């Protein structure tokens, strides 16, 4: 069943939902839905409702709420991923698959070894695309929130964003090369359900010594992610899988 995010909170609704924007085209032209077809609408505060289409017009799909659905597909902890800007479309892969795996927010940042440099014009177009990818992936994977993708930040900004997180880690390949295996377990074990994990990942060339020093001095735990060296786009997905196993499958 098709799933659509709406711009209303549950408390703002009666028994009717109006869907507008690009989703109107998707419902009427792509999926070719008709009156009385059913869809799932997800509110901006994370509630899902089974709905029936009442009317389709050129700019609006009117639906009636049949019932509210009691389920929760979100990770028990909030995971924020900060990624040093990688080359090509690798960040798009991280956003798409990271959304499917439960990430709550993506913060791209300009690392010292990031090759990609985006000007203001490119940033706005990229940001629009990144957030669209997150929305579509959230719909496909039955999420109840759409992860936010922020504008590219600096490392200083990343450290500031992470100030309120319960646990802060940085994936550091040099620790993996030395066989460090316990810090990720320690980090996840110290995190309570409902808490937040802020994880930082470098670009293809990794972190500089100065970046690692700044992160470490600001409370980030340096973690290896196993004995194999992972690509920039693989490491965040490994972490999300580990978080899911720790909090959802091993209990």
Short mmCIF file of C-alpha atoms in Angstrom, two decimals:
data_model
loop_
_atom_site.label_atom_id
_atom_site.label_comp_id
_atom_site.label_asym_id
_atom_site.label_seq_id
_atom_site.Cartn_x
_atom_site.Cartn_y
_atom_site.Cartn_z
CA UNK A 1 0.00 0.00 0.00
CA UNK A 2 1.32 3.43 -0.95
CA UNK A 3 2.48 5.71 1.83
CA UNK A 4 2.51 9.54 1.79
CA UNK A 5 3.79 12.13 4.26
CA UNK A 6 1.49 15.06 4.94
CA UNK A 7 2.18 18.52 6.39
CA UNK A 8 -0.21 18.24 9.34
CA UNK A 9 0.16 17.04 12.90
CA UNK A 10 -2.39 14.52 14.15
CA UNK A 11 -4.06 17.07 16.43
CA UNK A 12 -4.63 19.40 13.44
CA UNK A 13 -6.78 16.83 11.61
CA UNK A 14 -10.47 15.99 11.78
CA UNK A 15 -11.53 13.07 9.61
CA UNK A 16 -10.36 14.56 6.29
CA UNK A 17 -6.84 14.88 4.87
CA UNK A 18 -5.91 16.98 1.83
CA UNK A 19 -2.75 15.88 -0.01
CA UNK A 20 -1.07 18.53 -2.18
CA UNK A 21 2.19 19.05 -4.06
CA UNK A 22 4.11 16.42 -6.04
CA UNK A 23 2.26 13.55 -4.35
CA UNK A 24 -0.91 14.52 -6.23
CA UNK A 25 0.80 13.70 -9.53
CA UNK A 26 2.18 10.45 -8.09
CA UNK A 27 -1.23 9.33 -6.85
CA UNK A 28 -3.23 10.28 -9.94
CA UNK A 29 -0.76 9.85 -12.82
CA UNK A 30 1.92 7.40 -11.67
CA UNK A 31 -0.15 5.05 -9.51
CA UNK A 32 -3.40 5.85 -11.40
CA UNK A 33 -5.45 5.66 -8.22
CA UNK A 34 -9.18 6.33 -8.20
CA UNK A 35 -11.91 7.23 -5.76
CA UNK A 36 -12.26 4.66 -2.94
CA UNK A 37 -8.65 3.42 -3.28
CA UNK A 38 -6.80 3.23 0.04
CA UNK A 39 -3.46 4.74 1.05
CA UNK A 40 -1.53 5.38 4.26
CA UNK A 41 -0.92 8.97 5.34
CA UNK A 42 1.80 9.82 7.85
CA UNK A 43 1.59 13.04 9.87
CA UNK A 44 4.56 15.31 10.49
CA UNK A 45 4.61 14.16 14.14
CA UNK A 46 4.90 10.48 13.21
CA UNK A 47 1.35 9.04 13.27
CA UNK A 48 0.03 6.77 10.49
CA UNK A 49 -3.56 6.58 9.28
CA UNK A 50 -5.29 4.26 6.83
CA UNK A 51 -7.21 6.53 4.45
CA UNK A 52 -9.64 6.23 1.57
CA UNK A 53 -9.54 8.56 -1.43
CA UNK A 54 -12.70 10.65 -1.66
CA UNK A 55 -11.85 12.95 -4.57
CA UNK A 56 -8.93 13.66 -6.90
CA UNK A 57 -8.53 17.05 -8.57
CA UNK A 58 -5.69 18.69 -10.50
CA UNK A 59 -3.99 20.06 -7.37
CA UNK A 60 -5.40 18.08 -4.46
CA UNK A 61 -6.29 14.57 -3.30
CA UNK A 62 -8.98 14.53 -0.62
CA UNK A 63 -9.01 11.50 1.70
CA UNK A 64 -11.09 10.35 4.65
CA UNK A 65 -9.43 8.72 7.65
CA UNK A 66 -10.62 5.14 8.19
CA UNK A 67 -8.46 4.30 11.20
CA UNK A 68 -5.23 5.20 12.95
CA UNK A 69 -2.52 2.53 12.72
CA UNK A 70 -0.68 1.61 15.89
CA UNK A 71 2.84 0.62 14.85
CA UNK A 72 6.35 1.94 15.30
CA UNK A 73 9.01 1.28 12.69
CA UNK A 74 11.54 3.77 14.07
CA UNK A 75 14.83 2.83 15.72
CA UNK A 76 14.63 2.95 19.54
CA UNK A 77 17.45 5.52 19.49
CA UNK A 78 18.01 8.64 17.41
CA UNK A 79 21.03 8.31 15.09
CA UNK A 80 22.52 11.44 13.51
CA UNK A 81 25.12 10.86 10.78
CA UNK A 82 27.71 13.50 9.89
CA UNK A 83 29.55 12.58 6.69
CA UNK A 84 32.60 14.24 5.20
CA UNK A 85 31.50 15.12 1.66
CA UNK A 86 32.41 12.19 -0.62
CA UNK A 87 32.82 12.15 -4.40
CA UNK A 88 30.07 11.56 -6.95
CA UNK A 89 26.71 10.26 -5.81
CA UNK A 90 28.01 8.39 -2.76
CA UNK A 91 26.22 10.70 -0.34
CA UNK A 92 22.95 9.99 -2.15
CA UNK A 93 23.50 6.29 -1.47
CA UNK A 94 24.15 6.98 2.21
CA UNK A 95 20.98 9.08 2.47
CA UNK A 96 18.80 6.53 0.67
CA UNK A 97 20.05 3.41 2.44
CA UNK A 98 20.65 5.24 5.71
CA UNK A 99 17.00 6.31 5.72
CA UNK A 100 15.92 2.72 5.09
CA UNK A 101 18.09 1.63 8.03
CA UNK A 102 16.65 4.21 10.43
CA UNK A 103 18.87 7.31 10.51
CA UNK A 104 17.11 10.41 11.82
CA UNK A 105 19.35 13.14 10.37
CA UNK A 106 22.18 13.60 7.87
CA UNK A 107 24.78 16.36 8.17
CA UNK A 108 27.24 16.54 5.26
CA UNK A 109 30.37 18.51 6.12
CA UNK A 110 33.43 19.86 4.39
CA UNK A 111 36.26 17.73 5.71
CA UNK A 112 39.90 18.66 5.12
CA UNK A 113 40.26 15.80 2.62
CA UNK A 114 36.89 16.26 0.90
CA UNK A 115 37.51 16.61 -2.82
CA UNK A 116 34.02 17.90 -3.58
CA UNK A 117 33.51 21.64 -3.23
CA UNK A 118 29.95 22.93 -3.71
CA UNK A 119 29.14 26.56 -4.50
CA UNK A 120 25.93 28.16 -3.23
CA UNK A 121 24.01 27.46 -6.44
CA UNK A 122 24.92 23.78 -6.42
CA UNK A 123 24.22 23.45 -2.69
CA UNK A 124 20.57 24.47 -3.05
CA UNK A 125 19.96 22.05 -5.93
CA UNK A 126 21.80 19.25 -4.14
CA UNK A 127 19.90 19.89 -0.90
CA UNK A 128 16.57 19.68 -2.71
CA UNK A 129 17.60 16.38 -4.29
CA UNK A 130 18.99 14.94 -1.04
CA UNK A 131 15.78 15.69 0.85
CA UNK A 132 13.68 14.21 -1.95
CA UNK A 133 15.74 11.02 -1.78
CA UNK A 134 15.18 10.87 2.00
CA UNK A 135 11.42 11.36 1.57
CA UNK A 136 11.08 8.64 -1.06
CA UNK A 137 13.22 6.22 0.95
CA UNK A 138 11.16 6.94 4.09
CA UNK A 139 7.95 6.15 2.20
CA UNK A 140 9.38 2.94 0.75
CA UNK A 141 10.70 1.66 4.08
CA UNK A 142 7.54 2.54 6.06
CA UNK A 143 9.22 5.14 8.24
CA UNK A 144 7.06 7.49 10.28
CA UNK A 145 9.51 10.39 9.98
CA UNK A 146 11.47 11.84 7.08
CA UNK A 147 15.12 12.32 8.09
CA UNK A 148 16.37 15.86 7.65
CA UNK A 149 19.36 16.54 5.39
CA UNK A 150 21.15 19.78 6.29
CA UNK A 151 23.29 22.11 4.22
CA UNK A 152 26.99 21.16 4.14
CA UNK A 153 28.59 22.32 7.37
CA UNK A 154 32.09 22.81 8.75
CA UNK A 155 33.72 20.50 11.28
CA UNK A 156 33.24 23.27 13.85
CA UNK A 157 29.51 23.24 13.08
CA UNK A 158 29.41 19.45 13.43
CA UNK A 159 30.99 19.63 16.88
CA UNK A 160 28.43 22.28 17.86
CA UNK A 161 25.48 20.22 16.54
CA UNK A 162 26.68 17.23 18.55
CA UNK A 163 26.82 19.10 21.87
CA UNK A 164 23.42 17.83 23.05
CA UNK A 165 23.86 14.21 21.91
CA UNK A 166 23.95 11.50 24.57
CA UNK A 167 26.78 9.57 22.89
CA UNK A 168 29.28 10.89 20.31
CA UNK A 169 31.55 8.68 18.20
CA UNK A 170 33.85 9.03 15.22
CA UNK A 171 34.61 6.10 12.93
CA UNK A 172 38.41 6.08 12.72
CA UNK A 173 40.16 3.69 10.35
CA UNK A 174 43.50 3.93 12.17
CA UNK A 175 41.90 2.34 15.24
CA UNK A 176 40.49 -0.42 13.05
CA UNK A 177 43.99 -1.09 11.63
CA UNK A 178 45.31 -1.45 15.16
CA UNK A 179 42.64 -4.02 16.03
CA UNK A 180 40.51 -1.87 18.37
CA UNK A 181 37.17 -3.67 18.78
CA UNK A 182 35.56 -2.58 22.05
CA UNK A 183 34.74 1.13 21.74
CA UNK A 184 31.66 0.75 19.56
CA UNK A 185 30.27 -1.86 21.93
CA UNK A 186 30.97 0.46 24.86
CA UNK A 187 29.27 3.36 23.09
CA UNK A 188 26.12 1.40 22.25
CA UNK A 189 26.00 -0.19 25.69
CA UNK A 190 26.07 3.24 27.34
CA UNK A 191 23.20 4.50 25.18
CA UNK A 192 19.69 4.25 26.60
CA UNK A 193 16.57 3.61 24.50
CA UNK A 194 15.18 7.01 23.52
CA UNK A 195 18.67 8.52 23.57
CA UNK A 196 20.71 9.99 20.73
CA UNK A 197 23.87 8.81 19.00
CA UNK A 198 25.91 11.28 16.94
CA UNK A 199 28.35 9.57 14.56
CA UNK A 200 30.97 11.24 12.36
CA UNK A 201 32.51 9.67 9.24
CA UNK A 202 35.33 10.94 7.06
CA UNK A 203 35.49 11.26 3.26
CA UNK A 204 37.45 8.85 1.03
CA UNK A 205 40.81 10.08 2.29
CA UNK A 206 39.84 9.79 5.94
CA UNK A 207 40.49 12.32 8.69
CA UNK A 208 43.58 14.42 9.30
CA UNK A 209 45.34 14.20 12.65
CA UNK A 210 44.10 17.70 13.49
CA UNK A 211 40.47 16.76 12.83
CA UNK A 212 40.76 13.70 15.04
CA UNK A 213 42.32 15.85 17.76
CA UNK A 214 39.43 18.35 17.60
CA UNK A 215 36.80 15.61 17.74
CA UNK A 216 38.54 13.76 20.56
CA UNK A 217 38.97 16.95 22.58
CA UNK A 218 35.22 17.55 22.27
CA UNK A 219 34.11 14.24 23.72
CA UNK A 220 33.96 11.99 20.64
CA UNK A 221 34.93 8.37 21.23
CA UNK A 222 37.20 6.98 18.50
CA UNK A 223 35.80 3.70 17.19
CA UNK A 224 36.98 1.05 14.77
CA UNK A 225 34.27 -0.69 12.76
CA UNK A 226 35.79 -4.14 12.61
CA UNK A 227 39.02 -5.44 11.05
CA UNK A 228 38.14 -4.48 7.46
CA UNK A 229 38.59 -0.96 6.11
CA UNK A 230 35.21 0.27 4.89
CA UNK A 231 34.50 2.75 2.12
CA UNK A 232 33.16 6.19 3.01
CA UNK A 233 29.64 5.21 1.90
CA UNK A 234 29.73 1.78 3.61
CA UNK A 235 30.77 2.77 7.12
CA UNK A 236 27.57 4.71 8.05
CA UNK A 237 25.42 1.80 6.87
CA UNK A 238 27.51 -0.64 8.92
CA UNK A 239 26.93 1.49 11.99
CA UNK A 240 23.16 1.67 11.47
CA UNK A 241 23.02 -2.09 11.06
CA UNK A 242 24.98 -2.53 14.29
CA UNK A 243 22.61 -0.15 16.11
CA UNK A 244 19.58 -2.05 14.81
CA UNK A 245 21.04 -5.38 15.89
CA UNK A 246 21.99 -4.06 19.33
CA UNK A 247 18.65 -2.41 20.12
CA UNK A 248 16.11 -4.37 18.05
CA UNK A 249 17.31 -7.89 17.27
CA UNK A 250 19.52 -9.01 20.15
CA UNK A 251 16.91 -8.47 22.88
#
